[in-house]
mmCIF file of N, CA and C in Angstrom:
data_model
loop_
_atom_site.group_PDB
_atom_site.id
_atom_site.type_symbol
_atom_site.label_atom_id
_atom_site.label_comp_id
_atom_site.label_asym_id
_atom_site.label_seq_id
_atom_site.Cartn_x
_atom_site.Cartn_y
_atom_site.Cartn_z
ATOM 1 N N UNK A 1 -74.155 124.936 44.032
ATOM 2 C CA UNK A 1 -73.331 123.857 43.493
ATOM 3 C C UNK A 1 -74.183 122.998 42.548
ATOM 4 N N UNK A 2 -73.691 122.690 41.446
ATOM 5 C CA UNK A 2 -74.330 121.859 40.505
ATOM 6 C C UNK A 2 -73.971 120.362 40.591
ATOM 7 N N UNK A 3 -74.737 119.512 39.955
ATOM 8 C CA UNK A 3 -74.499 118.112 40.132
ATOM 9 C C UNK A 3 -73.161 117.712 39.491
ATOM 10 N N UNK A 4 -72.674 118.464 38.514
ATOM 11 C CA UNK A 4 -71.394 118.132 37.846
ATOM 12 C C UNK A 4 -70.183 118.669 38.538
ATOM 13 N N UNK A 5 -70.333 119.387 39.583
ATOM 14 C CA UNK A 5 -69.222 120.043 40.342
ATOM 15 C C UNK A 5 -68.738 119.151 41.388
ATOM 16 N N UNK A 6 -67.406 119.233 41.657
ATOM 17 C CA UNK A 6 -66.820 118.520 42.794
ATOM 18 C C UNK A 6 -66.894 119.297 44.063
ATOM 19 N N UNK A 7 -66.810 118.623 45.233
ATOM 20 C CA UNK A 7 -66.833 119.382 46.514
ATOM 21 C C UNK A 7 -65.748 120.409 46.625
ATOM 22 N N UNK A 8 -64.616 120.104 45.965
ATOM 23 C CA UNK A 8 -63.472 121.050 46.103
ATOM 24 C C UNK A 8 -63.765 122.382 45.477
ATOM 25 N N UNK A 9 -64.803 122.506 44.653
ATOM 26 C CA UNK A 9 -65.086 123.761 44.007
ATOM 27 C C UNK A 9 -65.920 124.715 44.856
ATOM 28 N N UNK A 10 -66.426 124.190 45.993
ATOM 29 C CA UNK A 10 -67.268 125.018 46.873
ATOM 30 C C UNK A 10 -66.411 125.824 47.759
ATOM 31 N N UNK A 11 -66.660 127.104 47.825
ATOM 32 C CA UNK A 11 -65.965 128.068 48.553
ATOM 33 C C UNK A 11 -66.920 129.019 49.279
ATOM 34 N N UNK A 12 -66.500 129.549 50.382
ATOM 35 C CA UNK A 12 -67.348 130.495 51.078
ATOM 36 C C UNK A 12 -68.215 129.759 52.196
ATOM 37 N N UNK A 13 -68.934 130.590 52.886
ATOM 38 C CA UNK A 13 -69.803 130.060 53.955
ATOM 39 C C UNK A 13 -71.003 129.317 53.398
ATOM 40 N N UNK A 14 -71.413 128.285 54.088
ATOM 41 C CA UNK A 14 -72.641 127.538 53.755
ATOM 42 C C UNK A 14 -73.637 127.662 54.917
ATOM 43 N N UNK A 15 -74.873 127.681 54.645
ATOM 44 C CA UNK A 15 -75.849 127.673 55.702
ATOM 45 C C UNK A 15 -76.060 126.243 56.198
ATOM 46 N N UNK A 16 -76.259 125.273 55.306
ATOM 47 C CA UNK A 16 -76.467 123.969 55.741
ATOM 48 C C UNK A 16 -75.791 122.965 54.802
ATOM 49 N N UNK A 17 -75.002 122.104 55.316
ATOM 50 C CA UNK A 17 -74.392 120.984 54.610
ATOM 51 C C UNK A 17 -75.229 119.783 54.861
ATOM 52 N N UNK A 18 -75.769 119.119 53.820
ATOM 53 C CA UNK A 18 -76.527 117.917 53.985
ATOM 54 C C UNK A 18 -75.754 116.752 53.270
ATOM 55 N N UNK A 19 -75.465 115.679 53.930
ATOM 56 C CA UNK A 19 -74.771 114.573 53.375
ATOM 57 C C UNK A 19 -75.831 113.538 53.218
ATOM 58 N N UNK A 20 -76.049 113.073 52.029
ATOM 59 C CA UNK A 20 -77.053 112.098 51.711
ATOM 60 C C UNK A 20 -76.521 110.738 51.737
ATOM 61 N N UNK A 21 -77.291 109.700 51.993
ATOM 62 C CA UNK A 21 -76.823 108.315 52.028
ATOM 63 C C UNK A 21 -77.349 107.574 50.801
ATOM 64 N N UNK A 22 -77.324 106.249 50.943
ATOM 65 C CA UNK A 22 -77.803 105.456 49.865
ATOM 66 C C UNK A 22 -76.604 104.688 49.217
ATOM 67 N N UNK A 23 -76.863 104.279 47.965
ATOM 68 C CA UNK A 23 -75.766 103.570 47.272
ATOM 69 C C UNK A 23 -74.550 104.385 47.131
ATOM 70 N N UNK A 24 -73.425 103.879 47.487
ATOM 71 C CA UNK A 24 -72.216 104.624 47.400
ATOM 72 C C UNK A 24 -71.701 105.166 48.719
ATOM 73 N N UNK A 25 -72.538 105.091 49.817
ATOM 74 C CA UNK A 25 -72.091 105.656 51.104
ATOM 75 C C UNK A 25 -70.851 104.963 51.668
ATOM 76 N N UNK A 26 -70.748 103.676 51.435
ATOM 77 C CA UNK A 26 -69.577 102.996 51.991
ATOM 78 C C UNK A 26 -68.278 103.450 51.212
ATOM 79 N N UNK A 27 -68.425 103.547 49.967
ATOM 80 C CA UNK A 27 -67.241 104.085 49.124
ATOM 81 C C UNK A 27 -66.856 105.476 49.576
ATOM 82 N N UNK A 28 -67.889 106.340 49.776
ATOM 83 C CA UNK A 28 -67.644 107.720 50.175
ATOM 84 C C UNK A 28 -67.015 107.755 51.539
ATOM 85 N N UNK A 29 -67.449 106.849 52.455
ATOM 86 C CA UNK A 29 -66.894 106.831 53.837
ATOM 87 C C UNK A 29 -65.519 106.255 53.819
ATOM 88 N N UNK A 30 -65.074 105.671 52.771
ATOM 89 C CA UNK A 30 -63.698 105.060 52.707
ATOM 90 C C UNK A 30 -62.762 105.993 51.851
ATOM 91 N N UNK A 31 -63.275 107.004 51.267
ATOM 92 C CA UNK A 31 -62.482 107.857 50.344
ATOM 93 C C UNK A 31 -61.898 109.039 51.158
ATOM 94 N N UNK A 32 -60.602 108.995 51.439
ATOM 95 C CA UNK A 32 -59.971 110.039 52.309
ATOM 96 C C UNK A 32 -60.086 111.453 51.709
ATOM 97 N N UNK A 33 -59.986 111.484 50.378
ATOM 98 C CA UNK A 33 -60.047 112.824 49.700
ATOM 99 C C UNK A 33 -61.493 113.397 49.897
ATOM 100 N N UNK A 34 -62.462 112.574 49.688
ATOM 101 C CA UNK A 34 -63.838 112.987 49.871
ATOM 102 C C UNK A 34 -64.128 113.400 51.312
ATOM 103 N N UNK A 35 -63.660 112.596 52.255
ATOM 104 C CA UNK A 35 -63.839 112.857 53.687
ATOM 105 C C UNK A 35 -63.184 114.191 54.054
ATOM 106 N N UNK A 36 -62.054 114.464 53.533
ATOM 107 C CA UNK A 36 -61.379 115.754 53.754
ATOM 108 C C UNK A 36 -62.228 116.911 53.246
ATOM 109 N N UNK A 37 -62.895 116.741 52.169
ATOM 110 C CA UNK A 37 -63.717 117.833 51.669
ATOM 111 C C UNK A 37 -65.008 118.022 52.490
ATOM 112 N N UNK A 38 -65.542 116.895 52.914
ATOM 113 C CA UNK A 38 -66.709 116.920 53.782
ATOM 114 C C UNK A 38 -66.321 117.673 55.073
ATOM 115 N N UNK A 39 -65.250 117.311 55.641
ATOM 116 C CA UNK A 39 -64.732 117.941 56.929
ATOM 117 C C UNK A 39 -64.514 119.394 56.695
ATOM 118 N N UNK A 40 -63.921 119.821 55.582
ATOM 119 C CA UNK A 40 -63.685 121.222 55.223
ATOM 120 C C UNK A 40 -64.991 122.003 55.126
ATOM 121 N N UNK A 41 -65.932 121.385 54.449
ATOM 122 C CA UNK A 41 -67.209 122.059 54.219
ATOM 123 C C UNK A 41 -67.981 122.170 55.466
ATOM 124 N N UNK A 42 -67.909 121.153 56.346
ATOM 125 C CA UNK A 42 -68.586 121.208 57.623
ATOM 126 C C UNK A 42 -68.094 122.471 58.479
ATOM 127 N N UNK A 43 -66.821 122.757 58.310
ATOM 128 C CA UNK A 43 -66.208 123.899 58.996
ATOM 129 C C UNK A 43 -66.674 125.220 58.442
ATOM 130 N N UNK A 44 -67.184 125.192 57.237
ATOM 131 C CA UNK A 44 -67.790 126.423 56.646
ATOM 132 C C UNK A 44 -69.291 126.529 56.780
ATOM 133 N N UNK A 45 -69.906 125.569 57.476
ATOM 134 C CA UNK A 45 -71.335 125.514 57.504
ATOM 135 C C UNK A 45 -71.922 125.887 58.869
ATOM 136 N N UNK A 46 -72.967 126.574 58.904
ATOM 137 C CA UNK A 46 -73.715 126.879 60.100
ATOM 138 C C UNK A 46 -74.234 125.617 60.799
ATOM 139 N N UNK A 47 -74.710 124.648 60.007
ATOM 140 C CA UNK A 47 -75.170 123.393 60.512
ATOM 141 C C UNK A 47 -74.916 122.314 59.517
ATOM 142 N N UNK A 48 -74.832 121.100 60.074
ATOM 143 C CA UNK A 48 -74.507 119.967 59.296
ATOM 144 C C UNK A 48 -75.543 118.821 59.554
ATOM 145 N N UNK A 49 -76.029 118.177 58.508
ATOM 146 C CA UNK A 49 -77.049 117.134 58.682
ATOM 147 C C UNK A 49 -76.763 116.032 57.718
ATOM 148 N N UNK A 50 -77.378 114.871 58.016
ATOM 149 C CA UNK A 50 -77.238 113.742 57.015
ATOM 150 C C UNK A 50 -78.622 113.081 56.834
ATOM 151 N N UNK A 51 -78.822 112.446 55.794
ATOM 152 C CA UNK A 51 -79.963 111.724 55.526
ATOM 153 C C UNK A 51 -79.623 110.216 55.409
ATOM 154 N N UNK A 52 -80.368 109.427 56.177
ATOM 155 C CA UNK A 52 -80.189 107.928 56.100
ATOM 156 C C UNK A 52 -78.701 107.543 56.387
ATOM 157 N N UNK A 53 -78.076 106.841 55.513
ATOM 158 C CA UNK A 53 -76.731 106.312 55.723
ATOM 159 C C UNK A 53 -75.674 107.366 55.515
ATOM 160 N N UNK A 54 -76.059 108.563 55.219
ATOM 161 C CA UNK A 54 -75.054 109.675 55.139
ATOM 162 C C UNK A 54 -74.344 109.850 56.470
ATOM 163 N N UNK A 55 -74.903 109.352 57.555
ATOM 164 C CA UNK A 55 -74.254 109.407 58.876
ATOM 165 C C UNK A 55 -72.990 108.743 58.908
ATOM 166 N N UNK A 56 -72.878 107.693 58.079
ATOM 167 C CA UNK A 56 -71.558 106.968 57.971
ATOM 168 C C UNK A 56 -70.482 107.798 57.410
ATOM 169 N N UNK A 57 -70.771 108.655 56.487
ATOM 170 C CA UNK A 57 -69.804 109.566 55.890
ATOM 171 C C UNK A 57 -69.377 110.592 56.966
ATOM 172 N N UNK A 58 -70.280 111.160 57.633
ATOM 173 C CA UNK A 58 -69.983 112.143 58.679
ATOM 174 C C UNK A 58 -69.160 111.509 59.806
ATOM 175 N N UNK A 59 -69.500 110.268 60.144
ATOM 176 C CA UNK A 59 -68.711 109.626 61.162
ATOM 177 C C UNK A 59 -67.323 109.283 60.771
ATOM 178 N N UNK A 60 -67.151 108.887 59.516
ATOM 179 C CA UNK A 60 -65.859 108.570 58.959
ATOM 180 C C UNK A 60 -65.020 109.887 58.849
ATOM 181 N N UNK A 61 -65.673 111.057 58.638
ATOM 182 C CA UNK A 61 -64.980 112.301 58.570
ATOM 183 C C UNK A 61 -64.634 112.833 59.969
ATOM 184 N N UNK A 62 -64.992 112.102 61.052
ATOM 185 C CA UNK A 62 -64.735 112.526 62.375
ATOM 186 C C UNK A 62 -65.608 113.581 62.959
ATOM 187 N N UNK A 63 -66.750 113.744 62.296
ATOM 188 C CA UNK A 63 -67.679 114.834 62.684
ATOM 189 C C UNK A 63 -68.752 114.428 63.688
ATOM 190 N N UNK A 64 -68.844 113.137 64.060
ATOM 191 C CA UNK A 64 -69.878 112.687 64.938
ATOM 192 C C UNK A 64 -69.345 112.209 66.228
ATOM 193 N N UNK A 65 -68.065 112.209 66.501
ATOM 194 C CA UNK A 65 -67.587 111.724 67.726
ATOM 195 C C UNK A 65 -68.251 112.342 68.907
ATOM 196 N N UNK A 66 -68.685 111.541 69.843
ATOM 197 C CA UNK A 66 -69.306 111.901 71.096
ATOM 198 C C UNK A 66 -70.577 112.689 70.849
ATOM 199 N N UNK A 67 -71.272 112.374 69.790
ATOM 200 C CA UNK A 67 -72.593 112.940 69.450
ATOM 201 C C UNK A 67 -73.620 111.745 69.430
ATOM 202 N N UNK A 68 -74.855 112.113 69.749
ATOM 203 C CA UNK A 68 -75.935 111.160 69.631
ATOM 204 C C UNK A 68 -76.485 111.213 68.170
ATOM 205 N N UNK A 69 -76.506 110.097 67.488
ATOM 206 C CA UNK A 69 -76.929 110.057 66.114
ATOM 207 C C UNK A 69 -77.765 108.842 65.831
ATOM 208 N N UNK A 70 -78.398 108.822 64.670
ATOM 209 C CA UNK A 70 -79.068 107.636 64.170
ATOM 210 C C UNK A 70 -78.883 107.519 62.702
ATOM 211 N N UNK A 71 -79.252 106.386 62.188
ATOM 212 C CA UNK A 71 -79.090 106.155 60.732
ATOM 213 C C UNK A 71 -80.175 105.076 60.428
ATOM 214 N N UNK A 72 -80.177 104.640 59.208
ATOM 215 C CA UNK A 72 -81.053 103.628 58.704
ATOM 216 C C UNK A 72 -80.958 102.435 59.654
ATOM 217 N N UNK A 73 -82.154 101.863 60.019
ATOM 218 C CA UNK A 73 -82.144 100.734 60.993
ATOM 219 C C UNK A 73 -81.254 99.593 60.513
ATOM 220 N N UNK A 74 -81.126 99.336 59.286
ATOM 221 C CA UNK A 74 -80.302 98.192 58.822
ATOM 222 C C UNK A 74 -78.810 98.439 58.899
ATOM 223 N N UNK A 75 -78.466 99.675 59.190
ATOM 224 C CA UNK A 75 -77.030 100.093 59.225
ATOM 225 C C UNK A 75 -76.586 100.543 60.588
ATOM 226 N N UNK A 76 -77.498 100.600 61.572
ATOM 227 C CA UNK A 76 -77.131 101.142 62.857
ATOM 228 C C UNK A 76 -75.987 100.334 63.537
ATOM 229 N N UNK A 77 -76.046 98.964 63.537
ATOM 230 C CA UNK A 77 -75.045 98.205 64.176
ATOM 231 C C UNK A 77 -73.709 98.478 63.516
ATOM 232 N N UNK A 78 -73.675 98.511 62.186
ATOM 233 C CA UNK A 78 -72.416 98.734 61.451
ATOM 234 C C UNK A 78 -71.789 100.062 61.843
ATOM 235 N N UNK A 79 -72.669 101.086 61.948
ATOM 236 C CA UNK A 79 -72.178 102.460 62.359
ATOM 237 C C UNK A 79 -71.588 102.377 63.765
ATOM 238 N N UNK A 80 -72.235 101.728 64.698
ATOM 239 C CA UNK A 80 -71.722 101.611 66.058
ATOM 240 C C UNK A 80 -70.390 100.833 66.108
ATOM 241 N N UNK A 81 -70.321 99.793 65.355
ATOM 242 C CA UNK A 81 -69.099 98.987 65.372
ATOM 243 C C UNK A 81 -67.885 99.675 64.756
ATOM 244 N N UNK A 82 -68.130 100.375 63.647
ATOM 245 C CA UNK A 82 -66.999 101.049 62.950
ATOM 246 C C UNK A 82 -66.617 102.340 63.676
ATOM 247 N N UNK A 83 -67.517 102.961 64.436
ATOM 248 C CA UNK A 83 -67.222 104.262 65.035
ATOM 249 C C UNK A 83 -67.654 104.247 66.517
ATOM 250 N N UNK A 84 -66.849 103.584 67.368
ATOM 251 C CA UNK A 84 -67.267 103.443 68.773
ATOM 252 C C UNK A 84 -67.376 104.744 69.566
ATOM 253 N N UNK A 85 -66.771 105.854 69.072
ATOM 254 C CA UNK A 85 -66.909 107.162 69.725
ATOM 255 C C UNK A 85 -68.207 107.884 69.430
ATOM 256 N N UNK A 86 -69.010 107.296 68.456
ATOM 257 C CA UNK A 86 -70.306 107.871 68.145
ATOM 258 C C UNK A 86 -71.389 107.156 68.928
ATOM 259 N N UNK A 87 -72.239 107.926 69.554
ATOM 260 C CA UNK A 87 -73.365 107.376 70.348
ATOM 261 C C UNK A 87 -74.594 107.123 69.446
ATOM 262 N N UNK A 88 -74.638 105.931 68.948
ATOM 263 C CA UNK A 88 -75.739 105.536 68.042
ATOM 264 C C UNK A 88 -77.016 105.207 68.808
ATOM 265 N N UNK A 89 -78.041 105.915 68.563
ATOM 266 C CA UNK A 89 -79.299 105.778 69.223
ATOM 267 C C UNK A 89 -80.230 104.881 68.336
ATOM 268 N N UNK A 90 -80.607 103.724 68.820
ATOM 269 C CA UNK A 90 -81.442 102.769 68.148
ATOM 270 C C UNK A 90 -82.917 103.204 67.988
ATOM 271 N N UNK A 91 -83.350 104.141 68.855
ATOM 272 C CA UNK A 91 -84.810 104.488 68.806
ATOM 273 C C UNK A 91 -84.980 105.923 69.085
ATOM 274 N N UNK A 92 -84.601 106.792 68.297
ATOM 275 C CA UNK A 92 -84.710 108.262 68.617
ATOM 276 C C UNK A 92 -86.061 108.920 68.331
ATOM 277 N N UNK A 93 -86.968 108.171 67.682
ATOM 278 C CA UNK A 93 -88.220 108.796 67.254
ATOM 279 C C UNK A 93 -89.401 108.402 68.109
ATOM 280 N N UNK A 94 -90.320 109.265 68.219
ATOM 281 C CA UNK A 94 -91.638 108.974 68.788
ATOM 282 C C UNK A 94 -92.621 108.934 67.673
ATOM 283 N N UNK A 95 -93.372 107.916 67.606
ATOM 284 C CA UNK A 95 -94.361 107.757 66.528
ATOM 285 C C UNK A 95 -95.763 108.080 67.011
ATOM 286 N N UNK A 96 -96.460 108.888 66.261
ATOM 287 C CA UNK A 96 -97.760 109.300 66.567
ATOM 288 C C UNK A 96 -98.738 108.607 65.578
ATOM 289 N N UNK A 97 -99.684 107.874 66.062
ATOM 290 C CA UNK A 97 -100.622 107.189 65.244
ATOM 291 C C UNK A 97 -102.012 107.695 65.375
ATOM 292 N N UNK A 98 -102.916 107.297 64.472
ATOM 293 C CA UNK A 98 -104.328 107.644 64.539
ATOM 294 C C UNK A 98 -104.576 109.135 64.594
ATOM 295 N N UNK A 99 -103.734 109.898 63.861
ATOM 296 C CA UNK A 99 -104.025 111.336 63.750
ATOM 297 C C UNK A 99 -104.867 111.584 62.512
ATOM 298 N N UNK A 100 -105.861 112.409 62.679
ATOM 299 C CA UNK A 100 -106.649 112.791 61.511
ATOM 300 C C UNK A 100 -107.076 114.203 61.693
ATOM 301 N N UNK A 101 -107.227 114.886 60.610
ATOM 302 C CA UNK A 101 -107.671 116.287 60.564
ATOM 303 C C UNK A 101 -108.962 116.306 59.748
ATOM 304 N N UNK A 102 -110.042 116.772 60.280
ATOM 305 C CA UNK A 102 -111.224 116.754 59.474
ATOM 306 C C UNK A 102 -111.098 117.749 58.341
ATOM 307 N N UNK A 103 -111.492 117.372 57.170
ATOM 308 C CA UNK A 103 -111.459 118.228 55.968
ATOM 309 C C UNK A 103 -112.811 118.930 55.846
ATOM 310 N N UNK A 104 -112.767 120.218 55.611
ATOM 311 C CA UNK A 104 -114.046 120.922 55.353
ATOM 312 C C UNK A 104 -114.605 120.459 53.996
ATOM 313 N N UNK A 105 -115.953 120.439 53.990
ATOM 314 C CA UNK A 105 -116.597 119.988 52.801
ATOM 315 C C UNK A 105 -116.354 121.001 51.718
ATOM 316 N N UNK A 106 -116.115 120.554 50.487
ATOM 317 C CA UNK A 106 -115.882 121.398 49.323
ATOM 318 C C UNK A 106 -117.084 122.198 49.093
ATOM 319 N N UNK A 107 -117.037 123.465 48.738
ATOM 320 C CA UNK A 107 -118.185 124.248 48.385
ATOM 321 C C UNK A 107 -118.950 123.713 47.211
ATOM 322 N N UNK A 108 -118.208 123.026 46.278
ATOM 323 C CA UNK A 108 -118.861 122.466 45.100
ATOM 324 C C UNK A 108 -119.737 121.291 45.459
ATOM 325 N N UNK A 109 -119.482 120.698 46.628
ATOM 326 C CA UNK A 109 -120.230 119.501 46.990
ATOM 327 C C UNK A 109 -121.357 119.872 47.966
ATOM 328 N N UNK A 110 -121.484 121.079 48.411
ATOM 329 C CA UNK A 110 -122.508 121.440 49.365
ATOM 330 C C UNK A 110 -123.872 121.449 48.620
ATOM 331 N N UNK A 111 -124.904 121.078 49.425
ATOM 332 C CA UNK A 111 -126.240 121.049 48.744
ATOM 333 C C UNK A 111 -127.130 122.020 49.448
#
C-alpha cells in the first residue's frame, strides 16, 4: 500500500496491520468510515498492533474490548474513560537499567 492510497483499496490477506498514532488519532477514532476500514482490515490480518495513541483508533473500532492494552502515558486516562470495556494497563513495561556490553578494542587501535 502506498501513502496515496486509501484503506479501501487494500484487498487480500495481511500479515500485520499496524495502526499508528500521533496527530490526527482523535479524528481517525471519530471517523466511522475509517473505523469500518480498520475493522475490515483487522479481519484480514494475522495480527494487529498499534503504536502510541493508535490504540485509540483500535478501541474505537471495537477491536480492543476485554483486552489488556496500553498507550501513551498522557492519553491512558482518556482511553480508559472513552472505552470502559478496554483494560488499560498503566504500567505494562519492565525497565532494565545499567546494562552495558563491553566493546572489543578495534584492531586499528591495538598496539
